[in-house]
């Protein structure tokens, strides 16, 4: 089983400066490799350059520029070139599939925030001072950096990444062979229905409140973004006030992200602790939050009919604020660690099917919160009905598997 551990770094002033230079040099390497690929393809020969060809040039680049590119780990620079190669592979895959291609872009200093070391011991070393009470990670060109390790690391450290978030630095460990920690069996099976009024509702009728973190910070975020918009979007050099305004917006978004992540972890822990099997709807969040197609007016050229885009935008914002996809990922990981089972089931008509008589009709869903069957008159909370139907479909899955 693979797991990732994220810890805060506590670098000294000189180490923080070296970390910033390491990011800048890797960003320069990424942009230079991208420029080389662009120029080669724009040539009349239409030459395509592969990762292997660019990786073979690294030794020459490091010899030519020993004070910058030569300072850092050779393996980490190869990882940066592989990152660019993955971007091109995804670009060609989207072109082949007929999707919006999205050609790889040049990275600005503020948008290149991660350096990966593919192997522990090759340019980096986790717990480099094992005889010291303080945990440290050694990075080539930086030194032994103090780590705020708030929990033990299990398994074998496979890759190490250094990431900058705002003014803080983090180390991310990808570990394999992490042992599972099974919880005692409870004999309980539950179905859950996701929503925006309530974050989720269980088949037993319990509601998990939706904290709406984005809505709670909307006023402060709007004020910060309005202040940021007074500065030019494209400029070669930002002023001190411009940088401060950008940091304020970034801090608010980071706070909302941390709050949402903390809420999801706590909700998933509660479900995993109390139930052996958790069933949920298989939701296509990307499709659900897609903007409605425009409706041209047949009677007036260049005009469009109302398509409900404004109302849909509010619903999309609420769905994205709830973060259902992120929650399902956390729930699956925690279930794997605790030897629990998570079953995604078909989501079609879960909130329109009567759990008593099985009648399916759009009219059964009277409102966002009310369900009343037009066939048998069964009356209940709509989210509770959806959770009951998810549970019954999970039972069919279990019976089929058995």
mmCIF file with all atom_site columns, N, CA, C and O in Angstrom, residues 203-235:
data_model
loop_
_atom_site.group_PDB
_atom_site.id
_atom_site.type_symbol
_atom_site.label_atom_id
_atom_site.label_alt_id
_atom_site.label_comp_id
_atom_site.label_asym_id
_atom_site.label_entity_id
_atom_site.label_seq_id
_atom_site.pdbx_PDB_ins_code
_atom_site.Cartn_x
_atom_site.Cartn_y
_atom_site.Cartn_z
_atom_site.occupancy
_atom_site.B_iso_or_equiv
_atom_site.pdbx_formal_charge
_atom_site.auth_seq_id
_atom_site.auth_comp_id
_atom_site.auth_asym_id
_atom_site.auth_atom_id
_atom_site.pdbx_PDB_model_num
ATOM 1   N N  . UNK A 1 203 ? -27.966 6.523  5.305   1.00 0.00 ? 203 UNK A N  1
ATOM 2   C CA . UNK A 1 203 ? -29.198 5.747  5.183   1.00 0.00 ? 203 UNK A CA 1
ATOM 3   C C  . UNK A 1 203 ? -29.907 5.601  6.522   1.00 0.00 ? 203 UNK A C  1
ATOM 4   O O  . UNK A 1 203 ? -31.089 5.234  6.563   1.00 0.00 ? 203 UNK A O  1
ATOM 5   N N  . UNK A 1 204 ? -29.231 5.894  7.617   1.00 0.00 ? 204 UNK A N  1
ATOM 6   C CA . UNK A 1 204 ? -29.881 5.867  8.941   1.00 0.00 ? 204 UNK A CA 1
ATOM 7   C C  . UNK A 1 204 ? -30.529 7.201  9.271   1.00 0.00 ? 204 UNK A C  1
ATOM 8   O O  . UNK A 1 204 ? -31.100 7.353  10.359  1.00 0.00 ? 204 UNK A O  1
ATOM 9   N N  . UNK A 1 205 ? -30.437 8.181  8.375   1.00 0.00 ? 205 UNK A N  1
ATOM 10  C CA . UNK A 1 205 ? -31.095 9.472  8.576   1.00 0.00 ? 205 UNK A CA 1
ATOM 11  C C  . UNK A 1 205 ? -30.210 10.534 9.196   1.00 0.00 ? 205 UNK A C  1
ATOM 12  O O  . UNK A 1 205 ? -30.687 11.636 9.479   1.00 0.00 ? 205 UNK A O  1
ATOM 13  N N  . UNK A 1 206 ? -28.931 10.264 9.395   1.00 0.00 ? 206 UNK A N  1
ATOM 14  C CA . UNK A 1 206 ? -28.033 11.241 10.015  1.00 0.00 ? 206 UNK A CA 1
ATOM 15  C C  . UNK A 1 206 ? -27.529 12.222 8.949   1.00 0.00 ? 206 UNK A C  1
ATOM 16  O O  . UNK A 1 206 ? -27.132 11.829 7.859   1.00 0.00 ? 206 UNK A O  1
ATOM 17  N N  . UNK A 1 207 ? -27.561 13.516 9.290   1.00 0.00 ? 207 UNK A N  1
ATOM 18  C CA . UNK A 1 207 ? -27.102 14.564 8.379   1.00 0.00 ? 207 UNK A CA 1
ATOM 19  C C  . UNK A 1 207 ? -25.738 15.087 8.827   1.00 0.00 ? 207 UNK A C  1
ATOM 20  O O  . UNK A 1 207 ? -25.528 15.352 10.010  1.00 0.00 ? 207 UNK A O  1
ATOM 21  N N  . UNK A 1 208 ? -24.819 15.237 7.869   1.00 0.00 ? 208 UNK A N  1
ATOM 22  C CA . UNK A 1 208 ? -23.540 15.908 8.108   1.00 0.00 ? 208 UNK A CA 1
ATOM 23  C C  . UNK A 1 208 ? -23.665 17.310 7.520   1.00 0.00 ? 208 UNK A C  1
ATOM 24  O O  . UNK A 1 208 ? -23.881 17.456 6.313   1.00 0.00 ? 208 UNK A O  1
ATOM 25  N N  . UNK A 1 209 ? -23.525 18.309 8.346   1.00 0.00 ? 209 UNK A N  1
ATOM 26  C CA . UNK A 1 209 ? -23.738 19.675 7.887   1.00 0.00 ? 209 UNK A CA 1
ATOM 27  C C  . UNK A 1 209 ? -22.675 20.101 6.878   1.00 0.00 ? 209 UNK A C  1
ATOM 28  O O  . UNK A 1 209 ? -21.513 19.697 6.954   1.00 0.00 ? 209 UNK A O  1
ATOM 29  N N  . UNK A 1 210 ? -23.106 20.936 5.944   1.00 0.00 ? 210 UNK A N  1
ATOM 30  C CA . UNK A 1 210 ? -22.198 21.481 4.933   1.00 0.00 ? 210 UNK A CA 1
ATOM 31  C C  . UNK A 1 210 ? -21.653 22.817 5.443   1.00 0.00 ? 210 UNK A C  1
ATOM 32  O O  . UNK A 1 210 ? -22.403 23.782 5.566   1.00 0.00 ? 210 UNK A O  1
ATOM 33  N N  . UNK A 1 211 ? -20.361 22.907 5.760   1.00 0.00 ? 211 UNK A N  1
ATOM 34  C CA . UNK A 1 211 ? -19.841 24.145 6.360   1.00 0.00 ? 211 UNK A CA 1
ATOM 35  C C  . UNK A 1 211 ? -19.747 25.324 5.391   1.00 0.00 ? 211 UNK A C  1
ATOM 36  O O  . UNK A 1 211 ? -19.643 26.469 5.830   1.00 0.00 ? 211 UNK A O  1
ATOM 37  N N  . UNK A 1 212 ? -19.717 25.088 4.074   1.00 0.00 ? 212 UNK A N  1
ATOM 38  C CA . UNK A 1 212 ? -19.671 26.152 3.065   1.00 0.00 ? 212 UNK A CA 1
ATOM 39  C C  . UNK A 1 212 ? -18.520 27.129 3.342   1.00 0.00 ? 212 UNK A C  1
ATOM 40  O O  . UNK A 1 212 ? -18.729 28.323 3.570   1.00 0.00 ? 212 UNK A O  1
ATOM 41  N N  . UNK A 1 213 ? -17.314 26.635 3.307   1.00 0.00 ? 213 UNK A N  1
ATOM 42  C CA . UNK A 1 213 ? -16.154 27.456 3.644   1.00 0.00 ? 213 UNK A CA 1
ATOM 43  C C  . UNK A 1 213 ? -15.951 28.591 2.642   1.00 0.00 ? 213 UNK A C  1
ATOM 44  O O  . UNK A 1 213 ? -15.583 29.701 3.033   1.00 0.00 ? 213 UNK A O  1
ATOM 45  N N  . UNK A 1 214 ? -16.175 28.325 1.361   1.00 0.00 ? 214 UNK A N  1
ATOM 46  C CA . UNK A 1 214 ? -15.991 29.370 0.355   1.00 0.00 ? 214 UNK A CA 1
ATOM 47  C C  . UNK A 1 214 ? -16.993 30.492 0.546   1.00 0.00 ? 214 UNK A C  1
ATOM 48  O O  . UNK A 1 214 ? -16.651 31.671 0.465   1.00 0.00 ? 214 UNK A O  1
ATOM 49  N N  . UNK A 1 215 ? -18.253 30.131 0.845   1.00 0.00 ? 215 UNK A N  1
ATOM 50  C CA . UNK A 1 215 ? -19.286 31.143 1.063   1.00 0.00 ? 215 UNK A CA 1
ATOM 51  C C  . UNK A 1 215 ? -18.980 31.971 2.315   1.00 0.00 ? 215 UNK A C  1
ATOM 52  O O  . UNK A 1 215 ? -19.222 33.185 2.336   1.00 0.00 ? 215 UNK A O  1
ATOM 53  N N  . UNK A 1 216 ? -18.433 31.325 3.358   1.00 0.00 ? 216 UNK A N  1
ATOM 54  C CA . UNK A 1 216 ? -18.124 32.044 4.595   1.00 0.00 ? 216 UNK A CA 1
ATOM 55  C C  . UNK A 1 216 ? -17.012 33.072 4.383   1.00 0.00 ? 216 UNK A C  1
ATOM 56  O O  . UNK A 1 216 ? -16.987 34.112 5.056   1.00 0.00 ? 216 UNK A O  1
ATOM 57  N N  . UNK A 1 217 ? -16.100 32.792 3.467   1.00 0.00 ? 217 UNK A N  1
ATOM 58  C CA . UNK A 1 217 ? -14.980 33.710 3.219   1.00 0.00 ? 217 UNK A CA 1
ATOM 59  C C  . UNK A 1 217 ? -15.177 34.535 1.950   1.00 0.00 ? 217 UNK A C  1
ATOM 60  O O  . UNK A 1 217 ? -14.233 35.187 1.494   1.00 0.00 ? 217 UNK A O  1
ATOM 61  N N  . UNK A 1 218 ? -16.392 34.510 1.385   1.00 0.00 ? 218 UNK A N  1
ATOM 62  C CA . UNK A 1 218 ? -16.622 35.154 0.090   1.00 0.00 ? 218 UNK A CA 1
ATOM 63  C C  . UNK A 1 218 ? -16.410 36.660 0.162   1.00 0.00 ? 218 UNK A C  1
ATOM 64  O O  . UNK A 1 218 ? -15.836 37.261 -0.755  1.00 0.00 ? 218 UNK A O  1
ATOM 65  N N  . UNK A 1 219 ? -16.858 37.276 1.245   1.00 0.00 ? 219 UNK A N  1
ATOM 66  C CA . UNK A 1 219 ? -16.747 38.733 1.345   1.00 0.00 ? 219 UNK A CA 1
ATOM 67  C C  . UNK A 1 219 ? -15.285 39.167 1.425   1.00 0.00 ? 219 UNK A C  1
ATOM 68  O O  . UNK A 1 219 ? -14.853 40.070 0.698   1.00 0.00 ? 219 UNK A O  1
ATOM 69  N N  . UNK A 1 220 ? -14.508 38.514 2.284   1.00 0.00 ? 220 UNK A N  1
ATOM 70  C CA . UNK A 1 220 ? -13.087 38.867 2.407   1.00 0.00 ? 220 UNK A CA 1
ATOM 71  C C  . UNK A 1 220 ? -12.335 38.544 1.125   1.00 0.00 ? 220 UNK A C  1
ATOM 72  O O  . UNK A 1 220 ? -11.441 39.312 0.708   1.00 0.00 ? 220 UNK A O  1
ATOM 73  N N  . UNK A 1 221 ? -12.699 37.433 0.471   1.00 0.00 ? 221 UNK A N  1
ATOM 74  C CA . UNK A 1 221 ? -12.031 37.047 -0.762  1.00 0.00 ? 221 UNK A CA 1
ATOM 75  C C  . UNK A 1 221 ? -12.343 38.033 -1.887  1.00 0.00 ? 221 UNK A C  1
ATOM 76  O O  . UNK A 1 221 ? -11.450 38.410 -2.661  1.00 0.00 ? 221 UNK A O  1
ATOM 77  N N  . UNK A 1 222 ? -13.595 38.470 -1.977  1.00 0.00 ? 222 UNK A N  1
ATOM 78  C CA . UNK A 1 222 ? -13.969 39.440 -3.013  1.00 0.00 ? 222 UNK A CA 1
ATOM 79  C C  . UNK A 1 222 ? -13.239 40.765 -2.816  1.00 0.00 ? 222 UNK A C  1
ATOM 80  O O  . UNK A 1 222 ? -12.765 41.381 -3.790  1.00 0.00 ? 222 UNK A O  1
ATOM 81  N N  . UNK A 1 223 ? -13.118 41.194 -1.566  1.00 0.00 ? 223 UNK A N  1
ATOM 82  C CA . UNK A 1 223 ? -12.407 42.448 -1.286  1.00 0.00 ? 223 UNK A CA 1
ATOM 83  C C  . UNK A 1 223 ? -10.931 42.340 -1.658  1.00 0.00 ? 223 UNK A C  1
ATOM 84  O O  . UNK A 1 223 ? -10.358 43.257 -2.267  1.00 0.00 ? 223 UNK A O  1
ATOM 85  N N  . UNK A 1 224 ? -10.311 41.203 -1.333  1.00 0.00 ? 224 UNK A N  1
ATOM 86  C CA . UNK A 1 224 ? -8.895  41.014 -1.655  1.00 0.00 ? 224 UNK A CA 1
ATOM 87  C C  . UNK A 1 224 ? -8.684  40.921 -3.161  1.00 0.00 ? 224 UNK A C  1
ATOM 88  O O  . UNK A 1 224 ? -7.701  41.459 -3.698  1.00 0.00 ? 224 UNK A O  1
ATOM 89  N N  . UNK A 1 225 ? -9.583  40.243 -3.867  1.00 0.00 ? 225 UNK A N  1
ATOM 90  C CA . UNK A 1 225 ? -9.440  40.117 -5.314  1.00 0.00 ? 225 UNK A CA 1
ATOM 91  C C  . UNK A 1 225 ? -9.681  41.446 -6.026  1.00 0.00 ? 225 UNK A C  1
ATOM 92  O O  . UNK A 1 225 ? -9.052  41.736 -7.044  1.00 0.00 ? 225 UNK A O  1
ATOM 93  N N  . UNK A 1 226 ? -10.594 42.264 -5.498  1.00 0.00 ? 226 UNK A N  1
ATOM 94  C CA . UNK A 1 226 ? -10.829 43.587 -6.087  1.00 0.00 ? 226 UNK A CA 1
ATOM 95  C C  . UNK A 1 226 ? -9.593  44.467 -5.934  1.00 0.00 ? 226 UNK A C  1
ATOM 96  O O  . UNK A 1 226 ? -9.225  45.224 -6.839  1.00 0.00 ? 226 UNK A O  1
ATOM 97  N N  . UNK A 1 227 ? -8.951  44.364 -4.758  1.00 0.00 ? 227 UNK A N  1
ATOM 98  C CA . UNK A 1 227 ? -7.724  45.139 -4.557  1.00 0.00 ? 227 UNK A CA 1
ATOM 99  C C  . UNK A 1 227 ? -6.622  44.657 -5.496  1.00 0.00 ? 227 UNK A C  1
ATOM 100 O O  . UNK A 1 227 ? -5.870  45.472 -6.070  1.00 0.00 ? 227 UNK A O  1
ATOM 101 N N  . UNK A 1 228 ? -6.517  43.332 -5.697  1.00 0.00 ? 228 UNK A N  1
ATOM 102 C CA . UNK A 1 228 ? -5.501  42.785 -6.595  1.00 0.00 ? 228 UNK A CA 1
ATOM 103 C C  . UNK A 1 228 ? -5.748  43.204 -8.041  1.00 0.00 ? 228 UNK A C  1
ATOM 104 O O  . UNK A 1 228 ? -4.802  43.418 -8.806  1.00 0.00 ? 228 UNK A O  1
ATOM 105 N N  . UNK A 1 229 ? -7.022  43.340 -8.417  1.00 0.00 ? 229 UNK A N  1
ATOM 106 C CA . UNK A 1 229 ? -7.352  43.687 -9.805  1.00 0.00 ? 229 UNK A CA 1
ATOM 107 C C  . UNK A 1 229 ? -6.956  45.117 -10.161 1.00 0.00 ? 229 UNK A C  1
ATOM 108 O O  . UNK A 1 229 ? -6.953  45.476 -11.343 1.00 0.00 ? 229 UNK A O  1
ATOM 109 N N  . UNK A 1 230 ? -6.633  45.946 -9.166  1.00 0.00 ? 230 UNK A N  1
ATOM 110 C CA . UNK A 1 230 ? -6.207  47.317 -9.466  1.00 0.00 ? 230 UNK A CA 1
ATOM 111 C C  . UNK A 1 230 ? -4.780  47.367 -10.009 1.00 0.00 ? 230 UNK A C  1
ATOM 112 O O  . UNK A 1 230 ? -4.365  48.404 -10.525 1.00 0.00 ? 230 UNK A O  1
ATOM 113 N N  . UNK A 1 231 ? -4.040  46.282 -9.888  1.00 0.00 ? 231 UNK A N  1
ATOM 114 C CA . UNK A 1 231 ? -2.675  46.226 -10.402 1.00 0.00 ? 231 UNK A CA 1
ATOM 115 C C  . UNK A 1 231 ? -2.681  45.596 -11.800 1.00 0.00 ? 231 UNK A C  1
ATOM 116 O O  . UNK A 1 231 ? -3.569  44.810 -12.122 1.00 0.00 ? 231 UNK A O  1
ATOM 117 N N  . UNK A 1 232 ? -1.702  45.897 -12.624 1.00 0.00 ? 232 UNK A N  1
ATOM 118 C CA . UNK A 1 232 ? -1.662  45.306 -13.980 1.00 0.00 ? 232 UNK A CA 1
ATOM 119 C C  . UNK A 1 232 ? -1.459  43.803 -13.915 1.00 0.00 ? 232 UNK A C  1
ATOM 120 O O  . UNK A 1 232 ? -0.665  43.295 -13.117 1.00 0.00 ? 232 UNK A O  1
ATOM 121 N N  . UNK A 1 233 ? -2.181  43.065 -14.760 1.00 0.00 ? 233 UNK A N  1
ATOM 122 C CA . UNK A 1 233 ? -2.105  41.608 -14.752 1.00 0.00 ? 233 UNK A CA 1
ATOM 123 C C  . UNK A 1 233 ? -0.774  41.119 -15.303 1.00 0.00 ? 233 UNK A C  1
ATOM 124 O O  . UNK A 1 233 ? -0.198  40.162 -14.808 1.00 0.00 ? 233 UNK A O  1
ATOM 125 N N  . UNK A 1 234 ? -0.283  41.759 -16.338 1.00 0.00 ? 234 UNK A N  1
ATOM 126 C CA . UNK A 1 234 ? 0.963   41.330 -16.976 1.00 0.00 ? 234 UNK A CA 1
ATOM 127 C C  . UNK A 1 234 ? 2.011   42.425 -16.788 1.00 0.00 ? 234 UNK A C  1
ATOM 128 O O  . UNK A 1 234 ? 1.882   43.522 -17.327 1.00 0.00 ? 234 UNK A O  1
ATOM 129 N N  . UNK A 1 235 ? 3.019   42.122 -16.015 1.00 0.00 ? 235 UNK A N  1
ATOM 130 C CA . UNK A 1 235 ? 4.091   43.069 -15.779 1.00 0.00 ? 235 UNK A CA 1
ATOM 131 C C  . UNK A 1 235 ? 5.382   42.295 -15.540 1.00 0.00 ? 235 UNK A C  1
ATOM 132 O O  . UNK A 1 235 ? 5.366   41.184 -15.000 1.00 0.00 ? 235 UNK A O  1
#
